[in-house]
XYZ file of C-alpha atoms in Angstrom:
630
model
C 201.678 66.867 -140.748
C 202.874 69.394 -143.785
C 205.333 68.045 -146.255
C 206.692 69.678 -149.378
C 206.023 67.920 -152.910
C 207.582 70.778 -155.070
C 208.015 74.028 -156.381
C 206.190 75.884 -159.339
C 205.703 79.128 -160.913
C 201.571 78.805 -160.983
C 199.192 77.139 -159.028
C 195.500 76.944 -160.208
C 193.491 75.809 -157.536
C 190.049 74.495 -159.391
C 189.942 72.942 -163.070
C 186.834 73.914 -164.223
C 186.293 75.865 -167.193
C 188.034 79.318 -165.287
C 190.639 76.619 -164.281
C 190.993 74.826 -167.867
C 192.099 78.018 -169.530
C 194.278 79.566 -166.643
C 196.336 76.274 -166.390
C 197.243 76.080 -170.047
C 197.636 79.885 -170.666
C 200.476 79.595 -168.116
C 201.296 76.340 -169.153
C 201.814 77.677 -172.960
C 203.255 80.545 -171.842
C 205.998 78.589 -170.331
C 205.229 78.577 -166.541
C 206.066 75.320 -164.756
C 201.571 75.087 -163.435
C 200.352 72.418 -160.795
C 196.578 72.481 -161.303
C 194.080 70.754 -158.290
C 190.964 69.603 -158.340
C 188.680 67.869 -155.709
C 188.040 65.118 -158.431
C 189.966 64.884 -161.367
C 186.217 63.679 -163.328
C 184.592 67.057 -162.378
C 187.539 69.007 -164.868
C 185.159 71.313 -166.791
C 182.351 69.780 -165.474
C 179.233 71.138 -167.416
C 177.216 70.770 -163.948
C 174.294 73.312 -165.644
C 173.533 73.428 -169.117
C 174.898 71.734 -171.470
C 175.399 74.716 -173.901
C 177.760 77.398 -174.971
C 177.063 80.565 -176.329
C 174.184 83.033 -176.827
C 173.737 87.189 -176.671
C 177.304 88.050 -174.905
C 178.361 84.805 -173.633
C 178.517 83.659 -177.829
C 181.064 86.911 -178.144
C 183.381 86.224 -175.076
C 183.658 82.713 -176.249
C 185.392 84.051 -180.305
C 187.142 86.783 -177.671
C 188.932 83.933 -176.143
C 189.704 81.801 -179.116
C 191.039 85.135 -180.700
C 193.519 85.727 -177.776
C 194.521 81.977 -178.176
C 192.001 79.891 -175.064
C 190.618 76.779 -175.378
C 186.864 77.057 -175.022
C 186.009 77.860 -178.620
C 188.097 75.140 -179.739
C 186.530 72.440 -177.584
C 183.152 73.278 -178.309
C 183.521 72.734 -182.048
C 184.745 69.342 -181.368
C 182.037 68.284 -179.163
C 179.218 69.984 -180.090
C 175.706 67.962 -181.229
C 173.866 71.460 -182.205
C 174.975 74.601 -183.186
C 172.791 77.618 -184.162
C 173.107 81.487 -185.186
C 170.585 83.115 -183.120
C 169.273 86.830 -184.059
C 169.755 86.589 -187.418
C 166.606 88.571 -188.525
C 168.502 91.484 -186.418
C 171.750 93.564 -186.322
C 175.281 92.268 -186.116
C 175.628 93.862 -182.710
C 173.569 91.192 -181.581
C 173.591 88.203 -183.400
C 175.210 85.271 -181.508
C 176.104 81.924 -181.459
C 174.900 79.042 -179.286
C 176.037 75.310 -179.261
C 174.428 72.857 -177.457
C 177.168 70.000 -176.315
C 177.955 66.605 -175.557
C 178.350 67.341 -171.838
C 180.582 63.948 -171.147
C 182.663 64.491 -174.155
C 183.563 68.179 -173.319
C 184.389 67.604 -169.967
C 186.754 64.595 -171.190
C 188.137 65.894 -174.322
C 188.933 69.406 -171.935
C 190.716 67.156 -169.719
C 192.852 65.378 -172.134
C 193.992 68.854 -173.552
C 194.949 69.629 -170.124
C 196.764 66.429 -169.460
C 198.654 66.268 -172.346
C 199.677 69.842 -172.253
C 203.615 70.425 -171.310
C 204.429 72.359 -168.473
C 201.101 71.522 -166.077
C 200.784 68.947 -163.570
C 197.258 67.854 -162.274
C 196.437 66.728 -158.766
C 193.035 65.497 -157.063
C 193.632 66.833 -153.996
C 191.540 69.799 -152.334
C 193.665 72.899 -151.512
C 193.081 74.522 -147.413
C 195.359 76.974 -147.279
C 196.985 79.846 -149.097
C 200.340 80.526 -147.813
C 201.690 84.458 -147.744
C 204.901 85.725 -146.708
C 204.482 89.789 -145.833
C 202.182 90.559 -148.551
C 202.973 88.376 -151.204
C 201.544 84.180 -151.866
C 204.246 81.702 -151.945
C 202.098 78.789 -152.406
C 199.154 76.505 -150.745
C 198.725 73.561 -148.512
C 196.436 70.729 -149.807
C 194.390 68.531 -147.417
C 196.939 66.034 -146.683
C 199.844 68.450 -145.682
C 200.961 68.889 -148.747
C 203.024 72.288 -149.399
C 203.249 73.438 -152.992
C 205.394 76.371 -153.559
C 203.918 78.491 -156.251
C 204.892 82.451 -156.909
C 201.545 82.900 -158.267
C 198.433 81.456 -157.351
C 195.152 81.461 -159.146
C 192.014 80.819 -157.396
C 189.147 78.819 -159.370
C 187.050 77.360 -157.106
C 183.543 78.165 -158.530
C 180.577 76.891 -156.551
C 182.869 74.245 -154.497
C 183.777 77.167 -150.931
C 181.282 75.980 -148.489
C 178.825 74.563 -150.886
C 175.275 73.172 -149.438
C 172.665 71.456 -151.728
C 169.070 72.464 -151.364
C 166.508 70.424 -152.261
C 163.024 71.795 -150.092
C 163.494 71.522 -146.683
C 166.566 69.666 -147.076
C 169.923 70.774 -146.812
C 173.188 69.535 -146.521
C 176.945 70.339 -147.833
C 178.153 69.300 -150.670
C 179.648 70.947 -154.069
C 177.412 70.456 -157.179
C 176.803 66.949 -158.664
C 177.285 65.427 -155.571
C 180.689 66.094 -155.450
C 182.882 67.294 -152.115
C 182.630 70.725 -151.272
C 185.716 72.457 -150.431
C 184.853 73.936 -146.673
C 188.106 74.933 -145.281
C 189.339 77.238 -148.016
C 187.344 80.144 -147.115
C 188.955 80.377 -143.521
C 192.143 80.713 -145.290
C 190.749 83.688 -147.367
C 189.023 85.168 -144.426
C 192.294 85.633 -142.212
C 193.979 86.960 -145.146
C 191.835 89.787 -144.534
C 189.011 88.867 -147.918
C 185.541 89.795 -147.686
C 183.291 87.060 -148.651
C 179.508 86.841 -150.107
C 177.357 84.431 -150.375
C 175.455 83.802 -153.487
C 173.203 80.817 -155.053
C 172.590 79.049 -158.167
C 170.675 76.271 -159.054
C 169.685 73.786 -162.190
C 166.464 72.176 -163.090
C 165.634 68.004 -163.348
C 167.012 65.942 -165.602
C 164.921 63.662 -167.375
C 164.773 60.056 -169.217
C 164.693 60.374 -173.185
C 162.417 57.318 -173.736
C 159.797 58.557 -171.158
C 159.044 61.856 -173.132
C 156.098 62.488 -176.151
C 158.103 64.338 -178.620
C 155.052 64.835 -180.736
C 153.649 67.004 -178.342
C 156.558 69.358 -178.444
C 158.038 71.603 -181.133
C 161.561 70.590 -183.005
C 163.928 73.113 -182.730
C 166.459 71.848 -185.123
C 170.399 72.996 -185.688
C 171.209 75.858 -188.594
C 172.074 73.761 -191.827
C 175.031 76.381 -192.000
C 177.414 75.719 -188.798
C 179.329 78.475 -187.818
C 182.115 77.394 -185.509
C 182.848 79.058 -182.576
C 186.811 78.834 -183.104
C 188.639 81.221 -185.865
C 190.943 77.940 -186.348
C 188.290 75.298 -187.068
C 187.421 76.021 -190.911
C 184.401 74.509 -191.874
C 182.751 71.926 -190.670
C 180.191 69.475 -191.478
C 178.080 67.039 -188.634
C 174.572 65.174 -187.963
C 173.056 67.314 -185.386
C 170.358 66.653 -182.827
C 167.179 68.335 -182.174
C 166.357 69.972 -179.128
C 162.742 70.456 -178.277
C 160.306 73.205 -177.309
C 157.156 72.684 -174.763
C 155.366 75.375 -172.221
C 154.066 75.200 -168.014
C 150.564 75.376 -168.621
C 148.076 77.132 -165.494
C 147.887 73.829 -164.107
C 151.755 73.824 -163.718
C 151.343 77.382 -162.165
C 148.703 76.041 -160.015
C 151.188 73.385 -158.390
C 154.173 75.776 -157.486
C 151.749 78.587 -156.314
C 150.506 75.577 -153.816
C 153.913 74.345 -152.837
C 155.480 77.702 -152.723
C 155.413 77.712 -148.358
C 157.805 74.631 -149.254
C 160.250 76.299 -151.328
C 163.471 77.150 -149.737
C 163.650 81.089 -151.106
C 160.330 81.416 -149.296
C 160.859 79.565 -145.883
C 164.338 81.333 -145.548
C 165.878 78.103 -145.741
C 168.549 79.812 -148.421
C 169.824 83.118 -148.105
C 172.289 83.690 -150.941
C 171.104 85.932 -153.666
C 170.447 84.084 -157.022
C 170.860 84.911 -160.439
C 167.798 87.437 -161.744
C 168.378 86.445 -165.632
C 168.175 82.682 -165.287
C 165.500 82.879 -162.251
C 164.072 79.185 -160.980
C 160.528 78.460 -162.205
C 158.963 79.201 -158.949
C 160.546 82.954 -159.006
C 159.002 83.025 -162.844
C 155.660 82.136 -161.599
C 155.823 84.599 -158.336
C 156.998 87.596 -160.284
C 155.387 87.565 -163.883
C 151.706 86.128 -162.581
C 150.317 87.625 -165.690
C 151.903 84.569 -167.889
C 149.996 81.521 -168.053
C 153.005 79.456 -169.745
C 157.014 79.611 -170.095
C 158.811 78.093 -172.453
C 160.804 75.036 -171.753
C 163.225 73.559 -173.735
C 163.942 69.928 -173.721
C 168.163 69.373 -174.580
C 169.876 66.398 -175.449
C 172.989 66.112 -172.779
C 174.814 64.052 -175.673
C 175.253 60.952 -177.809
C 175.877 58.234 -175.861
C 172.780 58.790 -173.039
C 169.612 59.328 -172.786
C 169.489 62.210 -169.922
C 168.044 65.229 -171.133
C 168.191 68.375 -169.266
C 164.804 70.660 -168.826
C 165.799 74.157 -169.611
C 163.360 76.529 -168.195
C 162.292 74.435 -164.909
C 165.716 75.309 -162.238
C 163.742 74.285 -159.142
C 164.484 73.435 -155.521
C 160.991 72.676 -155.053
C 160.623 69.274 -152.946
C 161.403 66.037 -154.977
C 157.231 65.101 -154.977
C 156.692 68.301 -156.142
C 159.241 68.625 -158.735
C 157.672 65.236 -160.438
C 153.768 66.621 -160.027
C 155.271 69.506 -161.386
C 156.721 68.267 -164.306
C 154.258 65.740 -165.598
C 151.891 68.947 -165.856
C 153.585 70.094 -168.577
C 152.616 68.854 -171.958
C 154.942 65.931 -173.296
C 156.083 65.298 -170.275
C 153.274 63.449 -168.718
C 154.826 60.038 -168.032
C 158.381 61.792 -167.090
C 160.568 59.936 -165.697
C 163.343 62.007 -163.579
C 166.539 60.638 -162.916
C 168.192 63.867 -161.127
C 166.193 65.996 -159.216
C 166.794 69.976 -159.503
C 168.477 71.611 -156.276
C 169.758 74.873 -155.193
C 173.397 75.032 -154.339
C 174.648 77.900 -152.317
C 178.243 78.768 -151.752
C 180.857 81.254 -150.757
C 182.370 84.276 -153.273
C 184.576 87.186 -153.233
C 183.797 90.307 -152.977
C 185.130 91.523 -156.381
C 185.704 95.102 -155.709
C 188.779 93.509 -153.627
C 190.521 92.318 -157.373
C 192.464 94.942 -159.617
C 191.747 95.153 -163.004
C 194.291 91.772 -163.862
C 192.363 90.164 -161.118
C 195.130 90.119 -158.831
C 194.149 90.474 -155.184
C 195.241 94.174 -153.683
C 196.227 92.799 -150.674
C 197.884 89.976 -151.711
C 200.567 89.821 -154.761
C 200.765 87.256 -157.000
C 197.302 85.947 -155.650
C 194.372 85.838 -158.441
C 190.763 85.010 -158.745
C 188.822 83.772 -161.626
C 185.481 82.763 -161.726
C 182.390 82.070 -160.203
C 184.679 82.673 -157.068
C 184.130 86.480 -158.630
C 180.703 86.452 -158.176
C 179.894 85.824 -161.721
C 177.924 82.787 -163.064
C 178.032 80.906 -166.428
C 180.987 78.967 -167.989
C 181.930 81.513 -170.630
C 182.307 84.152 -168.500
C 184.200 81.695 -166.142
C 186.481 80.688 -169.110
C 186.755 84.452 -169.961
C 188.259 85.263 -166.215
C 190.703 81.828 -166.474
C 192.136 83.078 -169.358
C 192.888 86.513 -168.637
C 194.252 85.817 -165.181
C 196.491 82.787 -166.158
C 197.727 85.192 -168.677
C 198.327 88.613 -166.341
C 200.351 85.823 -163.583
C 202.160 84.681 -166.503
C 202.909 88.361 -167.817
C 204.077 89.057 -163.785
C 206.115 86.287 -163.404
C 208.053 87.268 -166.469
C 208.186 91.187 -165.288
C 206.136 91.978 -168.217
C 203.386 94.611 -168.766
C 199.523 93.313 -167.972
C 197.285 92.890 -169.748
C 193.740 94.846 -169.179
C 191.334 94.722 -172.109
C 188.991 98.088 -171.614
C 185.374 98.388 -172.191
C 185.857 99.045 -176.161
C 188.256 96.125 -176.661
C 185.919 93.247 -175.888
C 183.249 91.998 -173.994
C 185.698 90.112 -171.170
C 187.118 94.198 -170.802
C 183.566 95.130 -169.927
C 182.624 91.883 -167.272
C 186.144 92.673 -165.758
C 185.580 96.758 -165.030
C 181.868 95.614 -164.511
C 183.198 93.623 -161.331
C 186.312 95.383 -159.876
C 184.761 98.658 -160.301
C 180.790 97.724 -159.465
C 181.038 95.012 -157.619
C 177.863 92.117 -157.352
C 174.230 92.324 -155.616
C 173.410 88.802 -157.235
C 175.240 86.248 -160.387
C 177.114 88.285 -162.786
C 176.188 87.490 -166.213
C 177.434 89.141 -169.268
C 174.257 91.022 -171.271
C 174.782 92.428 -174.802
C 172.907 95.970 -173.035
C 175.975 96.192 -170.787
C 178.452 97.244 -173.375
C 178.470 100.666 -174.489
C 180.538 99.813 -177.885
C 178.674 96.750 -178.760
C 178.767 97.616 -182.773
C 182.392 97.332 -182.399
C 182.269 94.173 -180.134
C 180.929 91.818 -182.501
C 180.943 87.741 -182.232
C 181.728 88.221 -185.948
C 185.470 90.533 -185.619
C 186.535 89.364 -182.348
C 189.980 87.881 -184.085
C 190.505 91.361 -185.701
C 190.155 93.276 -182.203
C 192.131 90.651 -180.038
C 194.470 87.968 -182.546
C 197.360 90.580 -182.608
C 197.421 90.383 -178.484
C 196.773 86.503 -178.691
C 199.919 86.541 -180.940
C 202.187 89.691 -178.754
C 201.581 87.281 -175.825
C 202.336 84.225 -177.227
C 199.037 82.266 -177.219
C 198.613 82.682 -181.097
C 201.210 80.677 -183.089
C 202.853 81.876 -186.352
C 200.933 79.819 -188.618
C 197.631 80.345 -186.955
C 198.465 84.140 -187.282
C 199.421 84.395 -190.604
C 196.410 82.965 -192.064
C 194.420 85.527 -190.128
C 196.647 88.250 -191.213
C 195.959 86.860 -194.978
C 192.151 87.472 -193.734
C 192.524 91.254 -192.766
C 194.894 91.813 -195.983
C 192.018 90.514 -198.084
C 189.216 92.511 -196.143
C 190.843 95.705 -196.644
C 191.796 95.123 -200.435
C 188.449 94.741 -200.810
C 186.372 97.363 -199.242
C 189.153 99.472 -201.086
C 188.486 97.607 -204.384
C 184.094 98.432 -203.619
C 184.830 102.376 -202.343
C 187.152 102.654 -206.108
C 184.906 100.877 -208.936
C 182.275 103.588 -210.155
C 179.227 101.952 -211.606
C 177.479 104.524 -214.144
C 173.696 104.933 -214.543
C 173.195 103.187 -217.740
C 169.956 101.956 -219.102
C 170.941 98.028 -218.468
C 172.931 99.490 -214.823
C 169.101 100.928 -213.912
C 167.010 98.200 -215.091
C 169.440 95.468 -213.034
C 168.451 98.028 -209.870
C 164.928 98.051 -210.663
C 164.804 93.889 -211.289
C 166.788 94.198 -207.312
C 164.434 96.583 -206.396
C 166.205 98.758 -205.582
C 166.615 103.092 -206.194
C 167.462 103.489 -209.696
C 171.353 105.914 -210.520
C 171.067 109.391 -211.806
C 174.139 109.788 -211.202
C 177.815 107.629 -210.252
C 178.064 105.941 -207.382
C 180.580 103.528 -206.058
C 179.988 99.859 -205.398
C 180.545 100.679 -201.587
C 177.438 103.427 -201.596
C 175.087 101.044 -203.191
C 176.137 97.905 -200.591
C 175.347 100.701 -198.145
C 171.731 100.102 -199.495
C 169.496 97.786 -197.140
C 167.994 96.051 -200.160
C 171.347 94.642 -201.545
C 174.235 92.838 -200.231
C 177.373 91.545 -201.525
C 175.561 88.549 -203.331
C 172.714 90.845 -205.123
C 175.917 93.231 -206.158
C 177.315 90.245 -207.858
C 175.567 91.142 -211.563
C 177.095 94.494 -211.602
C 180.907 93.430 -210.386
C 182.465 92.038 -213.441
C 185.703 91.872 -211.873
C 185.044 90.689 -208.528
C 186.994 87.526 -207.637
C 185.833 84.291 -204.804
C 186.222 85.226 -201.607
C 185.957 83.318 -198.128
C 182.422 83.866 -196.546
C 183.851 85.104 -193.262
C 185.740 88.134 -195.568
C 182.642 89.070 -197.463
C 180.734 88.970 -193.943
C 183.230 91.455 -192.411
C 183.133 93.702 -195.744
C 179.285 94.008 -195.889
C 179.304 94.762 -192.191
C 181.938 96.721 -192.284
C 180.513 98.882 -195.468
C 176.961 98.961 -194.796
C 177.344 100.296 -191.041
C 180.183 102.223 -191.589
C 178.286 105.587 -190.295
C 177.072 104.297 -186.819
C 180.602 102.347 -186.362
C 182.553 105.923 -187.044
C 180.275 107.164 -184.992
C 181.186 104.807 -182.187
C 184.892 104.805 -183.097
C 184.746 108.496 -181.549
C 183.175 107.691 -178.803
C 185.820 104.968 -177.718
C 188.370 108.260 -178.565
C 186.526 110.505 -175.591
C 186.503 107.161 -173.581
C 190.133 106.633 -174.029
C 190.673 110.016 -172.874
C 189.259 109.661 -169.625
C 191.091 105.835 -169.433
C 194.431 107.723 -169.991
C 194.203 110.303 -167.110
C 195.891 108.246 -164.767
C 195.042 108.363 -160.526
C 198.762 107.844 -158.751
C 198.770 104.667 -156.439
C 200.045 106.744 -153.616
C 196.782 108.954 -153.811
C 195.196 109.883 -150.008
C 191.743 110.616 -151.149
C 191.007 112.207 -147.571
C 193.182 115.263 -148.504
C 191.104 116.092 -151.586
C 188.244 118.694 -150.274
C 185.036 119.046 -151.791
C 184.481 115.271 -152.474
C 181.337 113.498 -151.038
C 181.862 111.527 -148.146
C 180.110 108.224 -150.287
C 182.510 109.139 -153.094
C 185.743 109.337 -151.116
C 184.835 106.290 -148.877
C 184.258 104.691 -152.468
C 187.228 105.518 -154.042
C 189.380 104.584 -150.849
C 187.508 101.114 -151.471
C 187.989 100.795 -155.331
C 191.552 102.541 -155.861
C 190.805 103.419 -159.519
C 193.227 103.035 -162.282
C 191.952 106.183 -163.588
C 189.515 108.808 -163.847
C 187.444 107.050 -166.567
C 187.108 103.563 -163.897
C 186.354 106.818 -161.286
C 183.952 107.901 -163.077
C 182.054 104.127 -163.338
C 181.626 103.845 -159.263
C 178.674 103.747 -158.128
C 178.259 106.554 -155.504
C 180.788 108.849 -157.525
C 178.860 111.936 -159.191
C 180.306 113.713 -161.940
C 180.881 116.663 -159.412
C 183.239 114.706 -157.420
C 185.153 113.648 -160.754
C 185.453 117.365 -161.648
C 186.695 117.872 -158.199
C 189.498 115.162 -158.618
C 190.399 116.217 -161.955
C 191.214 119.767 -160.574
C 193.279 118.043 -157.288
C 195.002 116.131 -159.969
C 196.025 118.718 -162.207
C 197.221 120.819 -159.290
C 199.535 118.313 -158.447
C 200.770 117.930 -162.078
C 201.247 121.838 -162.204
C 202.959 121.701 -158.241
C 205.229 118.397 -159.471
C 206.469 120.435 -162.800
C 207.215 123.334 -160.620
C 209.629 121.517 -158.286
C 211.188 119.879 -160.699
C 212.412 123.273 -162.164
């Protein structure tokens, strides 16, 4: 029996970490939200690894704090290690990584959730998405309850028709031994939504007091914490170790034996998995040339003494996954107290999503998430955030927002996925953006804080101290490109004692920062009139100075990019009237409706030769629309 409980602008369906940042970018944007989940314990559940950050995923984590989402934020409250990785290499790919307090994340998420205005939570699993014509007017939970919503957002990440593998066992469930949610993707099939069906998987966890550290390397935290959020300042904390240990040829020797019982093998699952965090036994199949892998022994916070086995996702058998493991060195007396398993569950095709990751075929619906086909929390987060905020901007007949490849890294996922589509896991790689000198962790607040604040998800205060910070970058790379330093005796013998080129002639303090033997610190001696400036200023002024070639350089590119962005394709385009394209092209473009010719041009199946061909049908129609309007 249906019943209705109440009426709402949003409804988030999922609070995980897609489903954290959706409900309170609504929420904050002053949409009345109802947020479900399946078990109100299981809000941002950190069900993999209990980390944050790295290549790509460390940059879409500042991109969110910049436009005003939580993620960022949370981590620096609950993080027990925090590191800058890359830092012997360029800015383009330095990142940050945190490893968390898994417990405390998930609860400190859900209290910012709770006690957020505006958003009411419910453990209750939703069955039904309800559309009038072609538009969603709400869903209907298990019970019968009917919750009007004009805009819903789907987060449902592994939970649609989830089954645990564990060898040559099987049965449904979502991850963690949670309820899977295995009516939902009837409700998305009738509505006309192609669905996938992709796998993921995590490795044992272990007992803390049944491991021999002193077989294994320390892999301590950087004594210099960089937080993840531009509004955290600088903090200090104890951190905890993590630990480094290898598989061996004996621990090669024991998969290779076992691999007839390994589910990938004996067919047992059938979803596609993710190629750049492969289970050990796919590492052992495909690289048989290594006789060890690392793996990484992490903490899963304070107050226990699980630690999870990075480097080891199995869903090898349960006696295999303890033979296995008490092959590798330090871990001979393991004890395991979860046992790895493969989880495989239903996803949307994501070529079926616009650019806001609104549905085509249904308005008002959206999808964020592993639900997209992605995997990993940040780009999870990254989806929650820009979809809460594009319902939001709908609801109040505003302009969306789309972020394009050369604004940030959650721009390049999102075209990656409408435009693309997904053979296996999405996961955001520093090699898949073409601007990635511009999309640095280190100036994600000066790409996206003036957005975060347009929006509203950036508050006055917050923005004027990072105004202050862009005010006092510019001064100063104006301040180095002004003062002249002359090539005096005592000027040359400083270089020389820097080692450095002596001057035979003037040079600014900008050209000699452009040197790759100094930096701002080493200029110090010849600046008398420099004043003390914030770290995170001088970081953006060496950057900005000593690369400033290769970043003009990719500042025009972005200009010819934008170019092709701008040339618009009409909505009410019949792409079976344009002759000369390829059938795979047109059958393409029918699929993906591009925005424009530059999203054209990034289909898969489109050749430039068809894109020449629709930007002659296109100006035609320009030229033929001008002449009947005169």
């Amino acid at each position: 029996m249906e019943y209705k409980v109440g009426k709402y602008d949003v409804a988030v369906v999922g609070i995980g970490h897609a489903g954290c940042e959706a409900a309170l970018a609504t929420a904050r944007m002053g949409l009345k939200t109802v947020a479900f989940a399946i078990n109100l314990d299981s809000i941002a559940l950190m069900a993999c690894n209990p980390s944050i950050g790295g290549p790509g995923k460390g940059n879409m984590v500042r991109e969110i704090d910049a436009l005003g989402g939580q993620m960022g934020i949370n981590v620096d409250k609950t993080f027990i290690q925090m590191r800058m990785l890359n830092t012997k290499k360029g800015p383009a790919v330095r990142a940050i990584r945190a490893q968390l307090d898994k417990r405390a994340y998930s609860a400190t998420m859900k209290h910012t959730v709770e006690s957020q205005p505006n958003i009411d939570i419910v453990q209750e699993e939703v069955v039904k998405i309800l559309v009038e014509g072609k538009k969603v007017t709400g869903v209907v939970t298990k019970t019968g309850g009917i919750y009007e919503a004009k805009a819903v957002i789907l987060t449902t990440g592994v939970y649609l028709r989830g089954r645990i593998v564990i060898g040559d066992l099987s049965y449904s469930s979502g991850p963690s031994g949670l309820f899977p949610a295995n009516e939902l993707s009837k409700s998305l099939e009738s509505l006309g939504f192609e669905l996938g069906r992709f796998k993921t998987g995590t490795p044992p966890r272990i007992h803390k007091d049944s491991v021999d550290f002193s077989k294994m390397i320390i892999q301590p935290g950087d004594e210099k914490i960089f937080p993840f959020s531009y509004a955290s300042g600088e903090i200090q904390r104890e951190q905890i170790p993590c630990w480094l240990t290898y598989t061996n040829e004996k621990t090669h020797k024991i998969i290779s034996e076992n691999l007839h019982r390994a589910p990938l093998y004996t067919g047992e699952i059938k979803g596609a998995g993710p190629r750049y965090c492969p289970s050990v036994e796919m590492k052992i199949v495909n690289f048989k040339d290594k006789t060890s892998h690392q793996v990484f022994i992490e903490p899963e916070g304070i107050d226990t003494n699980e630690m999870y086995v990075q480097g080891l996702s199995t869903s090898l058998p349960v006696d295999v996954q303890i033979e296995m493991a008490r092959s590798v060195k330090g871990l001979e007396n393991v004890k395991i107290m979860r046992f790895g398993y493969a989880i495989e569950y239903d996803f949307v095709i994501p070529t079926q999503l616009k650019p806001t990751l609104e549905a085509k075929n249904v308005q008002g619906l959206y999808m964020a998430g592993q639900i997209n086909g992605t995997s990993g929390y940040e780009e999870a987060a990254a989806q929650g955030l820009m979809a809460g905020i594009n319902a939001a901007l709908k609801i109040k007949e505003k302009e969306p927002l789309v972020l394009s490849r050369s604004d940030a890294y959650i721009g390049v996922m999102i075209d990656d996925l409408v435009t693309k589509g997904v053979i296996e896991p999405y996961r955001i790689l520093t090699s898949r953006a073409e601007y990635r000198l511009l999309l640095r962790q280190d100036n994600a607040d000066l790409r996206l804080m003036d957005t975060g604040h347009k929006i509203g998800l950036i508050n006055d205060e917050r923005y004027k101290k990072y105004m202050k910070k862009k005010k006092m970058i510019e001064d100063e790379i104006k301040r180095l490109e002004s003062v002249k330093i002359t090539p005096t005796a005592k000027t040359n013998e400083t270089l020389e004692q820097l080692e450095t080129a002596v001057l035979k002639s003037p040079s600014t303090l900008a050209e000699l920062l452009k040197r790759p033997e100094l930096n701002y610190e080493k200029l110090k001696v010849l600046d008398e009139h420099r004043k003390e400036l914030p770290l995170e200023v001088i970081e953006q002024v060496e950057i900005s100075t000593a690369y400033e070639g290769y970043i003009k350089r990719q500042i025009a590119q972005v200009e010819q990019f934008k170019k092709m962005e701008n040339k618009k394709i009409p909505e009410d385009i019949n792409f079976d009237e344009i002759y000369g394209l390829g059938f795979e092209a047109r059958e393409k473009l029918k699929e993906i409706k591009p925005l424009s010719i530059g999203q054209a041009s990034r289909i898969s199946g489109v050749n430039p030769s068809d894109i020449t061909v629709l930007m002659i049908y296109l100006e035609m129609r320009r030229r033929k629309s001008l002449h009947e309007e005169f």
